[in-house]
Amino acid sequence: MQNNIIKNTIIAAVAVLSVTACSKKLDLFPQNDLTPEKTYSSAAGYKSVLAKIYGSLAITGNNGPSNNPDIGGGLDEGSQVAFIRGFFNCEELPTDEAVVAWNDQTIHDFHDLKWTSADPFLKGMYARPIYNITLINEYLRESTDDKLASRGITGNDAADVKKSRAEARFLRAFNYWVMMDLFGNSTFITEADGIGSGGSLPKQIKRTDLFVYIEKELKAIDGDLAPVKTIEYGRVDQGAAWALLARMYLNAGVYTGTPRYSDAITYAQKVINGGYTLKSGYSKLFMADNDKQKDEFIFAINCDGLHTQAYGNTTFFVHAAAGDDFAEYGVGGGWYGYRATSSLANLFADKSGNTDQRALFTTSKFGTSNSQMAISDVSNFANGVHVKKYVNIRSDGGAVSDVTKTFADVDFPVFRLSEMYLIYAESVLRGGTGGDAATALTYLNKIRFRAYGDSYGTNNVGQLAAGDLNLQLILDERARELYWEGHRRTDLIRYNLLTTNTYLWPWKGGVSSGTGVDSKYNLYPVPASNRTSNSNLDQNPGY
């Protein structure tokens, strides 16, 4: 393809042996067909490809966790071509919320904020959404009315395929949002561009134009997506589209130069009114049976220890955060890798989790002086705040899917209700219309009430008053509620804190006390290999 990284064509991409993507209860076994005519010859074939489209966010290839990756180019399948792991590295590792002990290739450059266009992890992260989009484009080309009719697919089968087109378009928009957020400008291909496009190279789309495209796509499919909470868990409906729009509008000032806070309020409120509810027990949201929390999840990427085995989905979250205490994480061994800086832990007055239950840290490591939180040596996993947010343990005490406890059952929550509450509150404080401070306070206190164990704690310490509302509070509350979920980099950029000297954290910029860096690091560079193979791609400023 355009960057010589995407190894497999669309047909090879659906030749997976076992994919469970749309639902944990839906096991699909696409056959090893080699032509579109065979792959799409039946309704079951379309379901198989749809499963692969969803599964591309959780798995890395066609042979389980290794040996047949979707994306080649010399990249490591476990660490460099996985969506969830790559997204985490890009959104969390450059911030106060994560630091890694390993010294694999360029991985330290993320927290040091000094990556380059030759970075192999960025090469993989640029390739993954474009690969996913390529898969979706082919599905859309093969699922037109004419194609279905020519293959004798009619009735309810045809209706189901037609409905799935809106889901595919949402997932394409979501993958393009990732590109817009991380890289700004993006390689741009739709179903109108055939594979190879007659030998022409894909064009590049500017960040502002990509914003407009995603916005139009999400609004265009609104009436075709299933109504909120009427589709099976793990698939997208109207709520997912509204949630992505709300998130985009919150960051529109960064993406386009024009704030859209009133629109953020509108779409956050649409989601809030959709019937979602906060579930008791914050930690249950990140356990092996967190599909039980579906009333709070607007969209989650399903991960299953048997059917979506990969080293780069939530299996990575659990193992990489564990050391000798791996049994507490529900896995058979720790990877001694990722932890947080003291700046995250210090957002919690009580780091034990006995008051604000979102403080999911292994506090026994801190000691009475909290000296354990200090990182004197980035490569020493024993230093730092050990995060125990994701655990491969079921809240009901039942057995996990993988008896070896190698691969995790924890689903990755892409959109949760609490994010919508926080978007509403911040947008009100930033001057958006259509909302009010009193409602914003109510929403924030709903989050706090759950966080303190369905109470506000002793002396109501967790309850906020109107005078407490300010933008710094919102930023801190987002960190307490959403850490390790892929938000922090975007948040710090919106507050102009990622690269500046205004806010420093341990080892920011590669300095133990933290330092500001060049503002070019608010965007990732287009990988050099992509530009070499596609002359249509311009580099971001400063690289």
XYZ file of C-alpha atoms in Angstrom:
543
model
C 0.000 0.000 0.000
C 0.951 3.651 0.168
C 3.642 3.267 2.802
C 4.886 -0.272 2.146
C 3.963 -1.166 5.745
C 0.538 -2.687 5.234
C 1.481 -6.235 4.427
C -1.821 -7.890 3.684
C -4.547 -7.032 1.224
C -8.114 -6.791 2.368
C -8.740 -10.412 1.423
C -5.804 -11.740 3.383
C -6.971 -9.585 6.256
C -10.187 -11.532 6.637
C -8.424 -14.877 6.558
C -8.389 -15.063 10.315
C -8.742 -18.309 12.167
C -10.832 -17.035 15.053
C -12.215 -13.594 15.754
C -14.561 -12.531 18.514
C -15.019 -8.840 18.033
C -18.621 -7.745 17.916
C -19.554 -9.474 21.133
C -17.999 -11.811 23.651
C -20.816 -14.211 22.905
C -20.354 -14.033 19.129
C -17.679 -16.430 17.876
C -16.908 -16.005 14.212
C -14.632 -18.254 12.182
C -13.965 -16.681 8.774
C -12.683 -19.121 6.200
C -9.395 -18.743 4.383
C -10.974 -17.448 1.176
C -8.756 -15.712 -1.334
C -11.203 -13.720 -3.448
C -13.927 -11.143 -2.706
C -16.432 -13.350 -4.497
C -15.867 -16.138 -1.968
C -15.412 -13.958 1.093
C -18.600 -11.986 0.441
C -20.629 -14.799 -1.078
C -22.922 -15.115 1.937
C -24.297 -13.117 4.836
C -21.964 -15.083 7.102
C -19.025 -13.832 5.065
C -20.052 -10.232 5.644
C -20.346 -10.900 9.365
C -16.844 -12.327 9.339
C -15.403 -9.204 7.775
C -17.396 -6.974 10.134
C -15.944 -8.970 13.009
C -12.454 -8.355 11.660
C -13.192 -4.622 11.402
C -14.153 -4.486 15.059
C -11.407 -6.929 15.965
C -8.696 -4.809 14.366
C -8.922 -2.599 17.445
C -8.126 -5.540 19.718
C -6.037 -8.041 17.758
C -2.872 -7.663 15.721
C -3.071 -10.324 13.043
C -4.582 -13.444 11.601
C -2.944 -16.027 13.818
C -3.772 -14.956 17.344
C -1.064 -13.046 19.202
C 1.851 -13.607 16.845
C 3.346 -14.912 13.584
C 0.864 -13.458 11.082
C 0.524 -9.705 11.702
C -1.756 -7.382 9.789
C 1.127 -4.933 9.449
C 4.662 -5.856 8.529
C 7.589 -3.585 7.794
C 9.839 -5.115 10.431
C 7.627 -3.978 13.302
C 7.087 -6.042 16.432
C 3.575 -7.470 16.427
C 3.152 -7.403 20.180
C 4.301 -3.853 20.856
C 4.228 -1.832 17.654
C 1.192 -2.721 15.538
C -1.499 -3.074 18.221
C -4.119 -0.341 18.381
C -4.734 -0.206 22.149
C -1.087 -0.448 23.149
C 0.024 2.047 20.509
C -2.755 4.457 21.447
C -1.768 4.187 25.116
C 1.884 4.846 24.345
C 0.997 7.954 22.348
C -1.639 9.358 24.708
C -0.303 8.419 28.141
C 3.452 7.824 27.996
C 4.400 11.453 27.197
C 2.517 12.637 30.307
C 2.602 12.517 34.090
C 0.381 9.426 34.049
C 2.872 6.894 32.699
C 6.546 6.117 32.502
C 8.180 2.899 31.308
C 11.150 1.031 32.765
C 12.041 -0.853 29.604
C 14.612 0.416 27.157
C 13.167 -1.158 24.013
C 14.371 0.773 20.969
C 12.956 4.320 21.286
C 10.294 3.739 23.939
C 11.916 6.166 26.426
C 11.614 8.952 23.862
C 7.881 9.163 24.555
C 8.119 10.295 28.167
C 11.222 12.316 27.280
C 9.211 14.121 24.582
C 11.976 13.785 22.018
C 10.722 11.361 19.384
C 11.626 11.629 15.702
C 10.076 10.686 12.375
C 12.166 7.492 12.397
C 10.489 6.144 15.520
C 9.311 2.536 14.923
C 6.473 2.816 17.447
C 5.096 5.824 15.567
C 5.536 3.967 12.302
C 3.262 1.253 13.660
C 0.761 3.666 15.156
C 0.430 5.569 11.900
C -0.061 2.307 10.005
C -2.705 0.758 12.291
C -5.578 3.243 11.771
C -4.848 3.445 8.032
C -4.891 -0.352 7.826
C -8.206 -0.388 9.690
C -9.604 2.278 7.375
C -8.488 0.286 4.326
C -10.346 -2.742 5.666
C -13.475 -0.642 6.207
C -13.312 0.949 2.769
C -13.308 -2.466 1.109
C -16.264 -3.570 3.231
C -18.203 -0.504 2.114
C -17.344 -1.158 -1.537
C -18.535 -4.757 -1.249
C -21.750 -4.047 0.679
C -23.595 -1.783 -1.754
C -27.111 -2.666 -2.831
C -25.841 -3.765 -6.239
C -23.198 -6.050 -4.722
C -25.686 -7.654 -2.356
C -28.217 -8.206 -5.123
C -25.608 -9.722 -7.446
C -24.740 -12.258 -4.742
C -28.324 -13.178 -3.988
C -28.259 -11.722 -0.481
C -31.784 -10.503 0.228
C -34.342 -10.045 2.972
C -33.207 -9.762 6.564
C -29.654 -10.738 5.627
C -29.402 -7.818 3.218
C -31.019 -5.479 5.742
C -28.490 -6.463 8.394
C -25.573 -5.805 6.062
C -27.002 -2.425 5.109
C -27.356 -1.468 8.768
C -23.784 -2.525 9.435
C -22.516 -0.003 6.905
C -23.214 2.810 9.365
C -21.213 0.973 12.021
C -18.324 0.607 9.594
C -18.483 4.309 8.760
C -18.396 5.179 12.451
C -15.332 3.004 12.967
C -13.666 4.681 9.992
C -14.465 8.083 11.489
C -13.068 6.935 14.831
C -9.821 5.767 13.230
C -9.546 9.083 11.410
C -10.121 10.901 14.710
C -7.096 9.026 16.094
C -5.034 10.202 13.127
C -6.273 13.770 13.518
C -5.533 13.815 17.231
C -2.064 12.263 17.045
C -0.667 13.347 13.684
C -2.867 16.272 12.625
C -2.784 15.713 8.880
C -3.417 12.205 7.613
C -3.245 9.894 4.650
C -6.790 9.991 3.297
C -8.612 7.173 1.519
C -12.306 6.306 1.258
C -14.324 3.611 -0.504
C -14.081 5.739 -3.652
C -10.373 4.923 -3.742
C -9.896 1.334 -4.854
C -6.986 -0.720 -3.581
C -4.005 0.677 -5.422
C -6.287 3.305 -7.038
C -4.865 2.571 -10.445
C -1.327 3.155 -9.241
C -1.960 6.637 -7.844
C -0.735 7.505 -4.369
C -3.193 8.367 -1.606
C -3.650 12.044 -0.887
C -3.063 13.795 2.399
C -5.866 15.624 4.182
C -5.236 18.640 6.381
C -6.267 18.510 10.019
C -9.002 21.135 9.672
C -10.457 19.383 6.625
C -10.310 16.024 8.377
C -12.283 17.489 11.271
C -14.994 18.585 8.827
C -15.012 15.169 7.157
C -15.365 13.252 10.436
C -18.070 15.615 11.647
C -20.067 15.214 8.428
C -19.694 11.437 8.481
C -20.909 11.131 12.062
C -23.910 13.322 11.404
C -24.706 11.575 8.130
C -24.944 8.151 9.763
C -26.902 9.297 12.806
C -30.235 8.049 11.482
C -28.751 4.756 10.269
C -27.070 3.729 13.516
C -29.051 1.735 16.035
C -30.793 3.839 18.692
C -28.919 4.211 21.953
C -28.560 0.972 23.934
C -30.455 -1.196 21.442
C -27.503 -2.970 19.816
C -25.497 -5.817 21.295
C -22.690 -4.888 23.630
C -19.414 -4.119 21.878
C -20.995 -2.682 18.732
C -21.594 1.014 18.102
C -24.860 2.893 18.102
C -25.972 6.524 18.054
C -24.491 7.099 21.494
C -20.990 6.326 20.241
C -21.319 8.845 17.410
C -22.597 11.529 19.797
C -19.781 10.784 22.239
C -17.109 11.122 19.549
C -18.633 14.403 18.406
C -18.658 15.696 21.989
C -14.985 14.781 22.397
C -14.097 16.394 19.074
C -15.969 19.586 19.871
C -14.242 19.869 23.248
C -10.903 19.870 21.404
C -12.030 21.788 18.316
C -9.939 24.800 19.292
C -6.832 22.626 19.067
C -7.899 20.753 15.943
C -9.215 23.698 13.899
C -8.425 26.923 15.752
C -12.142 27.546 16.360
C -13.643 26.550 19.739
C -16.931 24.617 19.648
C -17.828 24.396 23.338
C -21.542 24.961 22.787
C -21.614 21.997 20.425
C -19.673 19.945 22.980
C -22.378 20.686 25.527
C -25.115 19.741 23.066
C -23.649 16.355 22.189
C -22.482 15.507 25.695
C -26.037 16.177 26.851
C -27.453 13.952 24.096
C -25.341 11.084 25.416
C -26.229 11.849 29.034
C -29.913 11.795 28.111
C -29.469 8.428 26.400
C -30.120 6.388 29.522
C -26.584 5.504 30.598
C -25.889 5.248 34.323
C -22.806 5.309 36.534
C -22.263 1.878 38.052
C -21.295 1.406 41.685
C -17.743 0.324 42.326
C -15.233 2.235 40.196
C -12.726 -0.618 40.129
C -15.275 -2.971 38.551
C -15.083 -0.899 35.384
C -11.628 -2.328 34.711
C -11.984 -5.951 35.789
C -12.239 -9.099 33.686
C -16.042 -9.048 33.692
C -16.412 -5.328 33.061
C -18.899 -6.097 30.309
C -21.350 -6.119 33.229
C -20.819 -2.347 33.390
C -22.315 -1.883 29.941
C -24.914 0.574 31.256
C -22.032 3.027 31.729
C -20.003 2.110 28.645
C -20.983 3.914 25.467
C -18.489 1.929 23.429
C -15.895 -0.584 24.566
C -13.340 -2.617 22.638
C -13.991 -6.227 23.571
C -10.997 -8.246 24.696
C -11.281 -11.931 25.454
C -8.537 -14.184 26.796
C -9.421 -16.967 24.357
C -10.752 -15.308 21.222
C -8.877 -11.992 20.939
C -5.436 -13.023 22.082
C -2.853 -10.278 21.630
C 0.010 -8.780 23.572
C -1.124 -5.281 22.688
C -4.693 -5.056 23.980
C -5.675 -4.939 27.673
C -3.396 -7.925 28.234
C -0.660 -5.309 27.967
C -2.264 -3.071 30.613
C -2.400 -5.856 33.160
C 0.982 -7.496 32.607
C 3.006 -4.323 32.029
C 1.869 -2.771 35.309
C 2.615 -5.900 37.335
C 5.871 -7.006 38.920
C 6.370 -9.613 41.616
C 2.794 -8.958 42.741
C 1.393 -10.260 39.439
C -1.112 -12.533 41.199
C -2.893 -9.426 42.475
C -3.393 -8.457 38.825
C -4.813 -11.842 37.857
C -2.036 -12.876 35.491
C 0.615 -15.555 35.503
C 3.581 -13.200 35.470
C 4.561 -9.536 35.578
C 6.363 -7.585 32.872
C 7.883 -4.963 35.247
C 7.198 -2.143 32.826
C 4.765 0.732 33.222
C 3.922 2.853 36.234
C 2.949 6.473 36.920
C 4.772 9.488 38.268
C 4.140 11.041 41.662
C 2.241 13.857 39.941
C -0.673 11.522 39.257
C -0.724 10.052 42.759
C -0.516 13.507 44.324
C -3.882 14.388 42.803
C -5.306 12.088 45.475
C -5.166 13.372 49.057
C -5.459 9.754 50.217
C -3.482 7.447 47.965
C -4.740 4.302 49.688
C -8.058 4.260 47.865
C -9.928 4.091 51.173
C -11.632 7.440 50.511
C -11.483 8.213 46.801
C -11.650 4.676 45.441
C -10.188 5.702 42.102
C -6.709 5.701 43.674
C -5.968 2.217 42.375
C -2.318 2.016 43.354
C -0.319 -0.645 45.169
C 0.144 1.632 48.138
C 2.052 -0.969 50.129
C 5.031 -0.025 47.999
C 4.949 3.602 49.128
C 5.700 3.294 52.814
C 4.770 5.965 55.314
C 6.948 8.598 53.648
C 5.707 7.894 50.128
C 9.362 7.732 49.123
C 8.563 4.880 46.748
C 6.762 7.343 44.462
C 9.993 9.133 43.573
C 11.722 7.903 40.426
C 15.461 8.166 40.789
C 16.028 5.753 37.917
C 13.503 5.511 35.093
C 14.757 2.013 34.249
C 14.111 0.738 37.769
C 10.543 -0.570 37.879
C 10.645 -0.511 41.674
C 10.586 3.304 41.522
C 7.321 5.078 40.861
C 3.603 4.743 41.435
C 2.447 1.226 40.631
C -0.986 1.374 39.029
C -3.465 -1.449 39.588
C -6.356 -0.099 37.554
C -6.753 -2.993 35.101
C -6.869 -6.486 36.600
C -7.671 -9.808 34.967
C -9.900 -10.788 37.874
C -13.673 -11.078 37.784
C -15.742 -9.098 40.248
C -17.979 -12.146 40.765
C -15.043 -14.399 41.649
C -15.507 -16.582 38.583
C -12.827 -18.005 36.332
C -11.352 -15.999 33.476
C -11.409 -17.311 29.913
C -7.721 -18.111 29.595
C -6.856 -20.661 32.269
C -3.150 -19.877 31.820
C -3.889 -16.252 32.756
C -1.733 -15.053 29.909
C -4.367 -13.095 27.996
C -6.867 -10.768 29.641
C -10.643 -10.573 29.480
C -10.761 -6.864 30.356
C -12.607 -4.751 27.786
C -11.165 -1.327 26.953
C -13.698 1.483 27.544
C -13.423 3.967 24.686
C -16.315 6.163 25.842
C -17.804 6.229 29.333
C -20.622 8.317 30.772
C -18.350 10.112 33.212
C -16.329 11.553 30.313
C -19.532 13.133 29.004
C -20.193 14.691 32.411
C -16.681 16.127 32.396
C -16.987 17.422 28.831
C -20.236 19.166 29.740
C -18.724 20.784 32.846
C -15.540 21.988 31.151
C -17.417 23.353 28.158
C -19.718 25.339 30.446
C -16.747 26.808 32.300
C -15.115 27.692 28.978
C -18.143 29.740 27.957
C -20.201 27.300 25.946
C -23.914 28.008 25.711
C -26.780 25.610 26.220
C -25.611 24.430 29.625
C -25.309 25.876 33.101
C -22.971 25.748 36.073
C -25.553 24.223 38.405
C -26.013 21.215 36.113
C -22.254 20.953 35.652
C -21.836 20.804 39.430
C -24.497 18.101 39.655
C -22.718 16.001 37.058
C -19.345 16.364 38.737
C -20.812 15.384 42.078
C -22.329 12.272 40.532
C -18.790 11.251 39.600
C -17.476 12.125 43.056
C -20.315 10.310 44.821
C -19.436 7.078 43.027
C -15.713 7.660 43.573
C -16.162 7.878 47.325
C -18.104 4.630 47.512
C -21.621 5.930 46.851
C -21.153 8.584 49.485
C -19.131 11.764 49.839
C -16.895 10.322 52.523
C -16.279 11.518 56.047
C -17.479 15.104 56.524
C -18.564 15.136 52.878
C -14.967 15.726 51.811
C -15.729 14.430 48.337
C -18.615 16.776 47.579
C -17.942 19.860 45.489
C -19.526 23.263 46.047
C -20.252 25.880 43.416
C -17.199 27.862 44.489
C -14.953 24.893 43.753
C -15.646 24.955 40.024
C -12.724 26.054 37.890
C -10.817 24.696 34.921
C -7.940 23.364 37.019
C -10.412 21.314 39.045
C -11.824 19.879 35.817
C -8.373 18.935 34.561
C -7.502 17.287 37.864
C -10.836 15.497 38.011
C -10.345 14.183 34.490
C -6.993 12.759 35.589
C -8.478 11.126 38.667
C -11.381 9.646 36.739
C -9.843 8.817 33.358
C -6.165 8.042 33.928
C -4.732 5.257 31.774
C -7.723 5.445 29.434
C -6.032 7.451 26.677
C -7.000 11.053 27.471
C -4.118 12.763 29.257
C -1.973 13.957 26.333
C -4.986 15.469 24.592
C -6.092 17.131 27.833
C -2.684 18.651 28.531
C -2.487 20.010 24.979
C -5.922 21.607 25.345
C -4.696 23.304 28.530
C -1.356 24.232 26.856
C 0.562 22.210 29.432
C 2.097 19.289 27.537
C 5.200 21.026 26.202
C 5.404 24.282 28.179
C 7.194 25.019 31.457
C 3.867 25.872 33.114
C 3.378 22.352 34.426
C 6.267 19.992 35.077
C 6.302 16.392 36.238
C 9.113 13.933 36.988
C 11.241 13.175 33.941
C 9.238 15.377 31.596
C 11.582 16.130 28.737
C 14.097 13.605 30.062
C 15.014 15.726 33.102
C 14.387 14.339 36.580
C 12.664 17.504 37.785
C 10.915 18.064 34.438
C 11.447 20.656 31.744
C 9.585 22.322 28.925
C 10.193 21.158 25.359
C 9.655 22.381 21.819
C 5.984 22.948 21.000
C 6.361 20.732 17.917
C 5.831 17.788 20.278
C 2.154 18.675 20.521
C 1.930 16.649 17.302
C 3.615 13.454 16.244
C 5.605 13.451 12.994
C 4.558 11.618 9.883
C 6.875 8.576 9.815
C 9.791 9.071 7.456
C 9.125 5.748 5.719
C 5.618 6.881 4.778
C 6.925 10.071 3.238
C 9.589 8.170 1.337
C 6.978 5.956 -0.294
C 4.309 8.643 -0.733
C 5.352 12.042 -2.012
C 1.886 13.438 -1.256
C 2.602 13.454 2.478
C 3.946 16.659 4.019
C 5.818 16.615 7.313
C 4.541 18.396 10.408
C 6.411 21.617 11.306
C 9.667 21.191 13.191
C 10.437 17.605 12.151
